[in-house]
Every structure is written in C-alpha cells, then in structure tokens.
Amino acid sequence: MRITIVAGARPNFMKVAPIIHALMEREKKGLALSFSLVHTGQHFDRQMSQTFFEELSIPEPHVNLGVGGGTQAEQTAGLMIAFEKHLLAHPTDLVLVVGDVTSTMACAIVAKKCHTRVAHVEAGIRSFDLTMPEEINRMVTDSITDYFFTTSTTANSNLLKAGVAERNIFFVGNVMIDTLLANKQRFRQPPVWEEVGLQKQHYLVLTLHRPSNVDEGQNLMQLINTITANTRGLPIIFPIHPRTKSIFQSLGALPENLHIIDPLGYLEFNYLVQHSKAVITDSGGITEETTVMGVPCLTLRDSTERPETVTIGTNELLGTGPKAIAEALGRLFAGNWKKGGIPELWDGKAAGRIVEQLIRLHA
C-alpha cells in the first residue's frame, strides 16, 4: 500500500510526526506499507516549518512543492496545481491529510479528482463559524473524504449528522497528544527564559494569529491593553506569528511587561507552556496541549472546534470582550481555575491505531 502524506503548515508537522514514526515501525516488520511525505511549502519560514522536521525526527520530505504565501485563493490555486502535477507523476493508493489548513483542503480535492482515496486525520471537528477559513477547509475536506480518523466522540457525532457512513469513521484519539507525550522529556528552555529572568508559574504565554483578533490595529491594542492591565505585572511572552508582526510595527509603544519574540520551535515553545501560570490564545491546537499538561488556558474566541478542552480540560472560551477577559484573569490569580481532566484516548497511542486501521482497510 502506497500512502502519500501531506503536510503544509506548522500544526500539520506535529500531527504527521507520530504517524510517520508508526509507519516506519511497521515497515521494519516487513508489512506492505510504504509512504512518501509531501511538504506543500504553505509555511515557508524556517521557524514555522523546517525546525519541526529536525526536532520531531521527521524524515526530510520526499518533495517540497514550495507554494509559499499569497491570498487564500492564490494559495489554494497554487497548492492544487503543484500537487496535481506531483500526484500524476507519482500515483499513490491513498492521500492522507491532517488538520484543517489550506493544504489539507486543496490536496484532498486534487486527490479525489485524480480518483485517489483520501484519509483525513482530525476529521469531524467543527466550530460552526463560517468566518473562520479553517472551518471551510474542514467542511470541504470531510465532504469528499473516504476514511475519517477522529479525536473525539463529538467529532464522530458531527460526521454522522452530516451523513457519513459509520463504517468509515474511526475514533482513534489525538495525534497531537502523541507528539506531546513522546517529546515531553525533551522540552528545553528558550533563550527568553534567561533574558527576561522568568520563573516557573510566574509568567504567561500569549499567542494571537486569527484575523478577527490581529488584522485591525486598534482592536489588537485593546486586547493587549486588557491583558497586560490584568496580569499583575507578570511577564507576558508573546511568540509572534509573521502575519501579526507586521501589524505590531505600526502600533507604537507597547506595555513594559509584554515581551515579543520570534516564533519558537516545538520543544522550546512547549517548555514555556508547561511552566507558565497560564496561556492566553486564539489557537485551537494549543488548547489541547494545555489540557493534557494541566495548564490553565484562556481562549479569545467566540467558538471552538475542540469543545472537549472546555467541558473536560483546562480551557475556557472567553470571546474577546474586555470584561470577560478581566474577570477570567481575576479568577486565575485568585486560584479559582478548574483542574480539568484528559479526554478519552488522548493517551499517546493514536498514530498506532491509525496505522493498524490502514492495514486492515488495505487487507
């Protein structure tokens, strides 16, 4: 069985790493599985992509399509053109896509038009917010997928309601957590630890990248000022996404306790998360990692595609209103944050379940 694995952006690399490791283990045992890794080049900054291959021991991609940036339409078109050329030159039995980035949707469409089966890892998650590009990517990908690998029973339910046959849905757990647990002992201090003089549980980590939060300067500064005014002077470490960095350059003076740094590699970023007092974010994947690490998480969004991080984990969905943010930070500093638990099958073994299922499907 020939499998083509597609990865294009930072969140993808953490998801394909354990799957690749599981496939390599099966290959050593002589099982009839072979794979190739296609890097679409959607994230082309070294800190957004290449360092992950090195840190997570992922083999160099068999090909890098080098698509790069552009508008949503430009990037989607570029991905489809480049991947179609690759797939026609290198036929495969199955295209495996992960997550919800543009590469996921674009390459799934190309595969189906080339009459190739598609497997989607992290299928079925929904925010039901069509202003999010990722939600459209999820919906389109799942509408043409053949095999659905899910992280939760909620995702299973979403797929069943959409008319997906139950026999094609496989509840396997969360590959992001496979990567987290496999590398937890390897986390390492980033340079900012010494530069700022950080102490465990005495700083916060901030990540913002969603257009609704960062594309308008006044709105972004309101968020920043609300956060810094309610964190009791503790350092706030902000590894900044490239799209946000350009906006910050026009905002003028920033609060003294806000420390903006370049994007970090996986091992350094998660060291910061693990030892922080809390994380403030608009990301989805980070809410999964904080849940498993037991770190309080404040999500500046009105909806989430990972509701189990709220109902079971340490995450709370706050919206972006100053009053809700201030109130949540007040509870955090008063010691009133929930402890949280770990969702079912988030146990570090999801990739093995995926590969075993692929073997059964091929038999």
mmCIF file of C-alpha atoms in Angstrom:
data_model
loop_
_atom_site.group_PDB
_atom_site.id
_atom_site.type_symbol
_atom_site.label_atom_id
_atom_site.label_comp_id
_atom_site.label_asym_id
_atom_site.label_seq_id
_atom_site.Cartn_x
_atom_site.Cartn_y
_atom_site.Cartn_z
ATOM 1 C CA MET A 1 0.000 0.000 0.000
ATOM 2 C CA ARG A 2 1.419 3.361 -1.047
ATOM 3 C CA ILE A 3 0.467 6.303 1.155
ATOM 4 C CA THR A 4 1.166 9.945 0.355
ATOM 5 C CA ILE A 5 1.176 12.100 3.490
ATOM 6 C CA VAL A 6 0.591 15.826 3.055
ATOM 7 C CA ALA A 7 1.914 18.471 5.460
ATOM 8 C CA GLY A 8 1.983 22.159 4.767
ATOM 9 C CA ALA A 9 1.914 24.291 7.899
ATOM 10 C CA ARG A 10 3.188 24.282 11.463
ATOM 11 C CA PRO A 11 0.190 22.453 13.019
ATOM 12 C CA ASN A 12 0.482 19.681 10.409
ATOM 13 C CA PHE A 13 4.023 18.690 11.332
ATOM 14 C CA MET A 14 3.087 17.821 14.909
ATOM 15 C CA LYS A 15 0.281 15.622 13.573
ATOM 16 C CA VAL A 16 2.207 13.747 10.874
ATOM 17 C CA ALA A 17 5.257 13.034 13.073
ATOM 18 C CA PRO A 18 3.757 10.167 15.118
ATOM 19 C CA ILE A 19 2.030 8.715 12.048
ATOM 20 C CA ILE A 20 5.349 8.626 10.173
ATOM 21 C CA HIS A 21 7.067 7.007 13.154
ATOM 22 C CA ALA A 22 4.319 4.366 13.358
ATOM 23 C CA LEU A 23 4.591 3.662 9.617
ATOM 24 C CA MET A 24 8.365 3.325 9.856
ATOM 25 C CA GLU A 25 7.971 0.784 12.654
ATOM 26 C CA ARG A 26 5.570 -1.261 10.517
ATOM 27 C CA GLU A 27 7.944 -1.056 7.546
ATOM 28 C CA LYS A 28 10.718 -2.539 9.686
ATOM 29 C CA LYS A 29 8.458 -5.508 10.333
ATOM 30 C CA GLY A 30 8.053 -6.098 6.598
ATOM 31 C CA LEU A 31 4.413 -5.085 6.385
ATOM 32 C CA ALA A 32 3.195 -3.968 2.969
ATOM 33 C CA LEU A 33 3.101 -0.243 3.650
ATOM 34 C CA SER A 34 5.210 2.469 2.092
ATOM 35 C CA PHE A 35 4.844 6.214 2.385
ATOM 36 C CA SER A 36 6.082 9.452 0.922
ATOM 37 C CA LEU A 37 5.918 12.826 2.639
ATOM 38 C CA VAL A 38 4.917 15.878 0.627
ATOM 39 C CA HIS A 39 5.663 19.296 2.135
ATOM 40 C CA THR A 40 3.489 21.798 0.296
ATOM 41 C CA GLY A 41 5.507 24.811 1.438
ATOM 42 C CA GLN A 42 2.424 26.625 2.765
ATOM 43 C CA HIS A 43 4.579 27.728 5.705
ATOM 44 C CA PHE A 44 7.944 28.622 4.256
ATOM 45 C CA ASP A 45 9.529 30.417 7.223
ATOM 46 C CA ARG A 46 12.175 28.211 8.875
ATOM 47 C CA GLN A 47 10.745 28.663 12.371
ATOM 48 C CA MET A 48 7.268 27.846 11.078
ATOM 49 C CA SER A 49 8.254 24.601 9.367
ATOM 50 C CA GLN A 50 11.825 23.319 8.974
ATOM 51 C CA THR A 51 12.743 23.240 12.664
ATOM 52 C CA PHE A 52 9.837 20.872 13.285
ATOM 53 C CA PHE A 53 11.312 18.244 10.988
ATOM 54 C CA GLU A 54 14.562 18.386 12.935
ATOM 55 C CA GLU A 55 13.068 18.496 16.440
ATOM 56 C CA LEU A 56 10.445 15.805 15.897
ATOM 57 C CA SER A 57 12.755 13.462 13.967
ATOM 58 C CA ILE A 58 10.629 13.535 10.843
ATOM 59 C CA PRO A 59 12.483 12.390 7.709
ATOM 60 C CA GLU A 60 13.150 15.086 5.147
ATOM 61 C CA PRO A 61 10.141 15.403 2.824
ATOM 62 C CA HIS A 62 10.373 13.471 -0.409
ATOM 63 C CA VAL A 63 9.323 16.670 -2.139
ATOM 64 C CA ASN A 64 8.689 20.300 -1.198
ATOM 65 C CA LEU A 65 6.154 21.877 -3.532
ATOM 66 C CA GLY A 66 7.336 25.343 -2.472
ATOM 67 C CA VAL A 67 3.961 27.006 -2.909
ATOM 68 C CA GLY A 68 4.514 29.786 -0.352
ATOM 69 C CA GLY A 69 2.111 32.554 0.589
ATOM 70 C CA GLY A 70 -0.499 34.720 -1.106
ATOM 71 C CA THR A 71 -4.199 35.303 -0.612
ATOM 72 C CA GLN A 72 -6.477 32.411 0.280
ATOM 73 C CA ALA A 73 -7.416 31.985 -3.372
ATOM 74 C CA GLU A 74 -3.852 32.338 -4.679
ATOM 75 C CA GLN A 75 -2.512 29.848 -2.175
ATOM 76 C CA THR A 76 -5.297 27.332 -2.786
ATOM 77 C CA ALA A 77 -4.815 27.535 -6.541
ATOM 78 C CA GLY A 78 -1.043 27.201 -6.236
ATOM 79 C CA LEU A 79 -1.359 24.181 -3.971
ATOM 80 C CA MET A 80 -3.796 22.425 -6.284
ATOM 81 C CA ILE A 81 -1.694 22.998 -9.390
ATOM 82 C CA ALA A 82 1.528 21.841 -7.734
ATOM 83 C CA PHE A 83 0.008 18.805 -6.013
ATOM 84 C CA GLU A 84 -1.811 17.674 -9.149
ATOM 85 C CA LYS A 85 1.487 17.631 -11.063
ATOM 86 C CA HIS A 86 3.088 15.647 -8.254
ATOM 87 C CA LEU A 87 0.256 13.135 -7.972
ATOM 88 C CA LEU A 88 0.112 12.497 -11.704
ATOM 89 C CA ALA A 89 3.866 11.859 -11.743
ATOM 90 C CA HIS A 90 3.765 9.776 -8.534
ATOM 91 C CA PRO A 91 0.488 7.820 -8.272
ATOM 92 C CA THR A 92 -0.493 6.504 -4.861
ATOM 93 C CA ASP A 93 -3.163 4.332 -3.241
ATOM 94 C CA LEU A 94 -4.131 6.825 -0.543
ATOM 95 C CA VAL A 95 -3.584 10.509 0.212
ATOM 96 C CA LEU A 96 -3.545 11.189 3.952
ATOM 97 C CA VAL A 97 -4.239 14.764 5.027
ATOM 98 C CA VAL A 98 -4.247 16.149 8.563
ATOM 99 C CA GLY A 99 -5.891 19.048 10.336
ATOM 100 C CA ASP A 100 -7.614 21.989 8.708
ATOM 101 C CA VAL A 101 -5.111 24.220 6.925
ATOM 102 C CA THR A 102 -5.400 25.270 3.283
ATOM 103 C CA SER A 103 -3.083 22.457 2.176
ATOM 104 C CA THR A 104 -5.469 19.926 3.743
ATOM 105 C CA MET A 105 -8.440 21.037 1.667
ATOM 106 C CA ALA A 106 -6.569 21.740 -1.574
ATOM 107 C CA CYS A 107 -4.740 18.410 -1.677
ATOM 108 C CA ALA A 108 -7.871 16.453 -0.732
ATOM 109 C CA ILE A 109 -9.712 17.998 -3.694
ATOM 110 C CA VAL A 110 -6.868 17.151 -6.074
ATOM 111 C CA ALA A 111 -6.674 13.563 -4.809
ATOM 112 C CA LYS A 112 -10.376 12.918 -5.335
ATOM 113 C CA LYS A 113 -10.315 14.422 -8.827
ATOM 114 C CA CYS A 114 -7.424 12.060 -9.569
ATOM 115 C CA HIS A 115 -9.612 9.154 -8.342
ATOM 116 C CA THR A 116 -7.398 8.559 -5.289
ATOM 117 C CA ARG A 117 -8.779 7.667 -1.869
ATOM 118 C CA VAL A 118 -8.462 10.265 0.907
ATOM 119 C CA ALA A 119 -7.996 9.734 4.649
ATOM 120 C CA HIS A 120 -8.481 12.721 6.954
ATOM 121 C CA VAL A 121 -6.826 12.724 10.372
ATOM 122 C CA GLU A 122 -8.680 15.023 12.809
ATOM 123 C CA ALA A 123 -11.899 14.690 10.827
ATOM 124 C CA GLY A 124 -15.260 15.882 12.072
ATOM 125 C CA ILE A 125 -14.251 18.743 14.348
ATOM 126 C CA ARG A 126 -16.470 21.800 13.895
ATOM 127 C CA SER A 127 -16.660 25.340 15.260
ATOM 128 C CA PHE A 128 -19.801 26.104 13.188
ATOM 129 C CA ASP A 129 -18.260 29.523 12.486
ATOM 130 C CA LEU A 130 -18.021 30.102 8.740
ATOM 131 C CA THR A 131 -15.999 33.283 9.228
ATOM 132 C CA MET A 132 -13.043 31.001 10.040
ATOM 133 C CA PRO A 133 -11.144 29.829 6.927
ATOM 134 C CA GLU A 134 -10.297 26.617 8.794
ATOM 135 C CA GLU A 135 -13.973 25.751 9.206
ATOM 136 C CA ILE A 136 -14.491 25.907 5.460
ATOM 137 C CA ASN A 137 -11.381 23.758 4.971
ATOM 138 C CA ARG A 138 -12.785 21.156 7.397
ATOM 139 C CA MET A 139 -16.205 21.038 5.809
ATOM 140 C CA VAL A 140 -14.918 20.727 2.249
ATOM 141 C CA THR A 141 -12.318 18.095 3.175
ATOM 142 C CA ASP A 142 -14.800 15.962 5.104
ATOM 143 C CA SER A 143 -17.362 16.181 2.298
ATOM 144 C CA ILE A 144 -15.032 14.237 -0.039
ATOM 145 C CA THR A 145 -13.030 12.088 2.402
ATOM 146 C CA ASP A 146 -13.191 8.284 2.306
ATOM 147 C CA TYR A 147 -11.809 7.415 5.762
ATOM 148 C CA PHE A 148 -12.333 9.606 8.818
ATOM 149 C CA PHE A 149 -9.964 9.422 11.812
ATOM 150 C CA THR A 150 -11.417 11.319 14.765
ATOM 151 C CA THR A 151 -10.201 12.752 18.071
ATOM 152 C CA SER A 152 -13.483 12.662 19.981
ATOM 153 C CA THR A 153 -16.993 11.239 20.099
ATOM 154 C CA THR A 154 -18.256 14.771 19.377
ATOM 155 C CA ALA A 155 -16.420 14.653 16.040
ATOM 156 C CA ASN A 156 -17.993 11.256 15.350
ATOM 157 C CA SER A 157 -21.433 12.749 16.007
ATOM 158 C CA ASN A 158 -20.771 15.702 13.685
ATOM 159 C CA LEU A 159 -19.856 13.333 10.851
ATOM 160 C CA LEU A 160 -22.859 11.070 11.406
ATOM 161 C CA LYS A 161 -25.182 14.087 11.322
ATOM 162 C CA ALA A 162 -23.575 15.079 8.007
ATOM 163 C CA GLY A 163 -24.451 11.681 6.556
ATOM 164 C CA VAL A 164 -21.083 9.922 6.770
ATOM 165 C CA ALA A 165 -21.394 6.136 6.996
ATOM 166 C CA GLU A 166 -20.452 4.882 10.452
ATOM 167 C CA ARG A 167 -18.244 2.143 8.982
ATOM 168 C CA ASN A 168 -15.885 4.821 7.634
ATOM 169 C CA ILE A 169 -15.452 6.659 10.947
ATOM 170 C CA PHE A 170 -12.627 5.560 13.243
ATOM 171 C CA PHE A 171 -12.301 7.059 16.735
ATOM 172 C CA VAL A 172 -8.530 6.827 17.289
ATOM 173 C CA GLY A 173 -7.621 9.676 19.644
ATOM 174 C CA ASN A 174 -5.410 12.704 19.179
ATOM 175 C CA VAL A 175 -2.088 12.524 17.304
ATOM 176 C CA MET A 176 -1.116 15.970 18.650
ATOM 177 C CA ILE A 177 -1.018 14.381 22.080
ATOM 178 C CA ASP A 178 1.101 11.506 20.748
ATOM 179 C CA THR A 179 3.725 14.084 19.823
ATOM 180 C CA LEU A 180 3.378 15.954 23.110
ATOM 181 C CA LEU A 181 3.824 12.878 25.296
ATOM 182 C CA ALA A 182 6.657 11.473 23.164
ATOM 183 C CA ASN A 183 8.670 14.679 23.484
ATOM 184 C CA LYS A 184 7.767 15.944 26.945
ATOM 185 C CA GLN A 185 11.099 14.891 28.463
ATOM 186 C CA ARG A 186 12.935 16.740 25.688
ATOM 187 C CA PHE A 187 11.392 20.185 26.230
ATOM 188 C CA ARG A 188 14.108 22.815 26.644
ATOM 189 C CA GLN A 189 14.408 26.379 27.864
ATOM 190 C CA PRO A 190 14.331 29.024 25.153
ATOM 191 C CA PRO A 191 16.788 31.962 25.361
ATOM 192 C CA VAL A 192 13.991 34.291 26.560
ATOM 193 C CA TRP A 193 13.962 32.402 29.879
ATOM 194 C CA GLU A 194 17.306 33.881 30.926
ATOM 195 C CA GLU A 195 16.891 37.127 29.013
ATOM 196 C CA VAL A 196 13.751 38.081 30.921
ATOM 197 C CA GLY A 197 14.578 36.184 34.132
ATOM 198 C CA LEU A 198 11.479 34.004 34.040
ATOM 199 C CA GLN A 199 10.423 31.841 36.981
ATOM 200 C CA LYS A 200 8.102 28.855 36.890
ATOM 201 C CA GLN A 201 4.413 29.777 37.309
ATOM 202 C CA HIS A 202 5.283 33.498 37.308
ATOM 203 C CA TYR A 203 4.656 34.450 33.682
ATOM 204 C CA LEU A 204 2.022 33.963 30.991
ATOM 205 C CA VAL A 205 2.269 32.846 27.375
ATOM 206 C CA LEU A 206 0.283 34.705 24.722
ATOM 207 C CA THR A 207 -0.403 33.628 21.132
ATOM 208 C CA LEU A 208 -2.633 35.510 18.702
ATOM 209 C CA HIS A 209 -2.950 34.999 14.965
ATOM 210 C CA ARG A 210 -6.615 34.909 13.927
ATOM 211 C CA PRO A 211 -7.577 37.708 11.529
ATOM 212 C CA SER A 212 -10.501 38.761 13.726
ATOM 213 C CA ASN A 213 -8.055 39.474 16.560
ATOM 214 C CA VAL A 214 -4.956 40.825 14.838
ATOM 215 C CA ASP A 215 -5.806 42.370 11.480
ATOM 216 C CA GLU A 216 -7.155 45.638 12.881
ATOM 217 C CA GLY A 217 -4.597 47.560 14.933
ATOM 218 C CA GLN A 218 -6.993 49.289 17.342
ATOM 219 C CA ASN A 219 -8.750 46.035 18.201
ATOM 220 C CA LEU A 220 -5.405 44.295 18.732
ATOM 221 C CA MET A 221 -4.177 47.022 21.081
ATOM 222 C CA GLN A 222 -7.412 46.837 23.072
ATOM 223 C CA LEU A 223 -6.806 43.124 23.606
ATOM 224 C CA ILE A 224 -3.175 43.686 24.558
ATOM 225 C CA ASN A 225 -4.014 46.508 26.975
ATOM 226 C CA THR A 226 -6.797 44.496 28.633
ATOM 227 C CA ILE A 227 -4.480 41.528 29.148
ATOM 228 C CA THR A 228 -1.481 43.478 30.427
ATOM 229 C CA ALA A 229 -3.656 45.564 32.772
ATOM 230 C CA ASN A 230 -4.998 42.437 34.481
ATOM 231 C CA THR A 231 -1.903 40.232 34.847
ATOM 232 C CA ARG A 232 -0.441 41.956 37.922
ATOM 233 C CA GLY A 233 2.743 42.967 36.147
ATOM 234 C CA LEU A 234 3.838 39.410 35.391
ATOM 235 C CA PRO A 235 5.867 38.971 32.189
ATOM 236 C CA ILE A 236 3.818 38.006 29.150
ATOM 237 C CA ILE A 237 5.780 36.120 26.499
ATOM 238 C CA PHE A 238 4.371 36.569 23.006
ATOM 239 C CA PRO A 239 5.974 34.412 20.264
ATOM 240 C CA ILE A 240 4.643 36.361 17.334
ATOM 241 C CA HIS A 241 3.205 34.946 14.139
ATOM 242 C CA PRO A 242 4.661 36.571 10.983
ATOM 243 C CA ARG A 243 1.260 37.957 9.957
ATOM 244 C CA THR A 244 0.931 39.708 13.333
ATOM 245 C CA LYS A 245 4.476 41.079 13.479
ATOM 246 C CA SER A 246 3.914 43.465 10.589
ATOM 247 C CA ILE A 247 0.823 44.912 12.281
ATOM 248 C CA PHE A 248 2.642 45.461 15.583
ATOM 249 C CA GLN A 249 5.298 47.555 13.894
ATOM 250 C CA SER A 250 2.742 50.333 13.355
ATOM 251 C CA LEU A 251 1.281 50.347 16.876
ATOM 252 C CA GLY A 252 3.921 52.379 18.705
ATOM 253 C CA ALA A 253 4.929 51.856 22.351
ATOM 254 C CA LEU A 254 3.870 48.592 23.976
ATOM 255 C CA PRO A 255 3.376 47.684 27.675
ATOM 256 C CA GLU A 256 6.649 47.009 29.517
ATOM 257 C CA ASN A 257 5.680 43.514 30.693
ATOM 258 C CA LEU A 258 4.896 42.348 27.129
ATOM 259 C CA HIS A 259 7.880 40.559 25.586
ATOM 260 C CA ILE A 260 7.541 39.940 21.852
ATOM 261 C CA ILE A 261 9.802 37.206 20.492
ATOM 262 C CA ASP A 262 10.175 35.334 17.204
ATOM 263 C CA PRO A 263 8.322 32.035 16.705
ATOM 264 C CA LEU A 264 9.804 29.177 18.735
ATOM 265 C CA GLY A 265 10.468 25.578 17.858
ATOM 266 C CA TYR A 266 8.209 22.894 19.285
ATOM 267 C CA LEU A 267 10.457 21.884 22.194
ATOM 268 C CA GLU A 268 11.110 25.441 23.381
ATOM 269 C CA PHE A 269 7.538 26.642 22.994
ATOM 270 C CA ASN A 270 6.092 23.779 24.983
ATOM 271 C CA TYR A 271 8.683 24.258 27.727
ATOM 272 C CA LEU A 272 7.264 27.777 28.116
ATOM 273 C CA VAL A 273 3.687 26.482 28.123
ATOM 274 C CA GLN A 274 4.416 23.689 30.603
ATOM 275 C CA HIS A 275 5.898 26.043 33.209
ATOM 276 C CA SER A 276 3.622 29.061 32.703
ATOM 277 C CA LYS A 277 0.919 30.261 35.041
ATOM 278 C CA ALA A 278 -1.490 30.238 32.103
ATOM 279 C CA VAL A 279 -1.773 30.531 28.340
ATOM 280 C CA ILE A 280 -3.875 33.144 26.563
ATOM 281 C CA THR A 281 -4.524 32.164 22.962
ATOM 282 C CA ASP A 282 -6.815 32.125 19.962
ATOM 283 C CA SER A 283 -5.359 28.832 18.723
ATOM 284 C CA GLY A 284 -7.155 25.502 18.737
ATOM 285 C CA GLY A 285 -4.227 23.096 18.973
ATOM 286 C CA ILE A 286 -2.674 24.832 21.973
ATOM 287 C CA THR A 287 -5.881 24.273 23.955
ATOM 288 C CA GLU A 288 -5.346 20.510 23.502
ATOM 289 C CA GLU A 289 -1.778 20.673 24.767
ATOM 290 C CA THR A 290 -2.659 22.814 27.789
ATOM 291 C CA THR A 291 -5.459 20.383 28.650
ATOM 292 C CA VAL A 292 -3.049 17.442 28.787
ATOM 293 C CA MET A 293 -0.386 19.446 30.658
ATOM 294 C CA GLY A 294 -2.947 20.770 33.157
ATOM 295 C CA VAL A 295 -2.159 24.419 32.358
ATOM 296 C CA PRO A 296 -4.995 26.990 32.582
ATOM 297 C CA CYS A 297 -5.957 28.234 29.120
ATOM 298 C CA LEU A 298 -7.937 31.366 28.215
ATOM 299 C CA THR A 299 -9.207 31.278 24.624
ATOM 300 C CA LEU A 300 -10.041 34.598 22.982
ATOM 301 C CA ARG A 301 -12.671 33.292 20.586
ATOM 302 C CA ASP A 302 -16.458 33.001 20.472
ATOM 303 C CA SER A 303 -16.444 29.358 19.370
ATOM 304 C CA THR A 304 -14.190 26.316 19.441
ATOM 305 C CA GLU A 305 -13.906 23.208 17.318
ATOM 306 C CA ARG A 306 -12.441 21.396 20.333
ATOM 307 C CA PRO A 307 -15.257 21.583 22.915
ATOM 308 C CA GLU A 308 -13.768 18.741 24.977
ATOM 309 C CA THR A 309 -10.955 21.107 26.036
ATOM 310 C CA VAL A 310 -13.672 23.199 27.710
ATOM 311 C CA THR A 311 -16.069 20.530 29.004
ATOM 312 C CA ILE A 312 -13.269 18.224 30.213
ATOM 313 C CA GLY A 313 -9.993 20.150 30.063
ATOM 314 C CA THR A 314 -8.461 23.346 31.455
ATOM 315 C CA ASN A 315 -9.673 25.641 28.689
ATOM 316 C CA GLU A 316 -12.299 28.396 28.899
ATOM 317 C CA LEU A 317 -13.862 30.163 25.939
ATOM 318 C CA LEU A 318 -13.992 33.903 26.687
ATOM 319 C CA GLY A 319 -14.795 35.739 23.483
ATOM 320 C CA THR A 320 -12.839 38.953 23.028
ATOM 321 C CA GLY A 321 -14.719 41.317 25.328
ATOM 322 C CA PRO A 322 -12.575 43.226 27.886
ATOM 323 C CA LYS A 323 -14.975 42.471 30.762
ATOM 324 C CA ALA A 324 -14.847 38.682 30.247
ATOM 325 C CA ILE A 325 -11.049 38.695 29.883
ATOM 326 C CA ALA A 326 -10.573 40.768 33.032
ATOM 327 C CA GLU A 327 -12.981 38.564 35.008
ATOM 328 C CA ALA A 328 -11.249 35.355 33.895
ATOM 329 C CA LEU A 329 -7.801 36.697 34.777
ATOM 330 C CA GLY A 330 -9.173 37.727 38.181
ATOM 331 C CA ARG A 331 -10.294 34.139 38.841
ATOM 332 C CA LEU A 332 -6.949 32.822 37.647
ATOM 333 C CA PHE A 333 -4.977 34.982 40.075
ATOM 334 C CA ALA A 334 -7.445 34.208 42.873
ATOM 335 C CA GLY A 335 -6.645 30.500 42.423
ATOM 336 C CA ASN A 336 -10.146 29.627 41.233
ATOM 337 C CA TRP A 337 -9.314 27.966 37.906
ATOM 338 C CA LYS A 338 -10.684 24.488 37.214
ATOM 339 C CA LYS A 339 -8.331 21.495 37.407
ATOM 340 C CA GLY A 340 -9.602 19.736 34.294
ATOM 341 C CA GLY A 341 -9.132 16.187 33.040
ATOM 342 C CA ILE A 342 -7.892 14.396 29.914
ATOM 343 C CA PRO A 343 -10.319 13.340 27.147
ATOM 344 C CA GLU A 344 -10.776 9.713 26.131
ATOM 345 C CA LEU A 345 -7.982 8.155 24.014
ATOM 346 C CA TRP A 346 -5.690 11.174 24.376
ATOM 347 C CA ASP A 347 -3.102 8.674 25.538
ATOM 348 C CA GLY A 348 -0.194 8.884 23.082
ATOM 349 C CA LYS A 349 -1.281 5.869 21.009
ATOM 350 C CA ALA A 350 -3.474 7.422 18.319
ATOM 351 C CA ALA A 351 -0.975 7.055 15.460
ATOM 352 C CA GLY A 352 -0.623 3.332 16.093
ATOM 353 C CA ARG A 353 -4.391 2.952 15.889
ATOM 354 C CA ILE A 354 -4.462 4.863 12.606
ATOM 355 C CA VAL A 355 -1.784 2.708 11.000
ATOM 356 C CA GLU A 356 -3.394 -0.523 12.195
ATOM 357 C CA GLN A 357 -6.686 0.610 10.699
ATOM 358 C CA LEU A 358 -4.995 1.486 7.399
ATOM 359 C CA ILE A 359 -3.531 -2.032 7.298
ATOM 360 C CA ARG A 360 -6.999 -3.517 7.857
ATOM 361 C CA LEU A 361 -8.502 -1.325 5.155
ATOM 362 C CA HIS A 362 -5.853 -2.462 2.698
ATOM 363 C CA ALA A 363 -6.183 -6.156 3.548
#
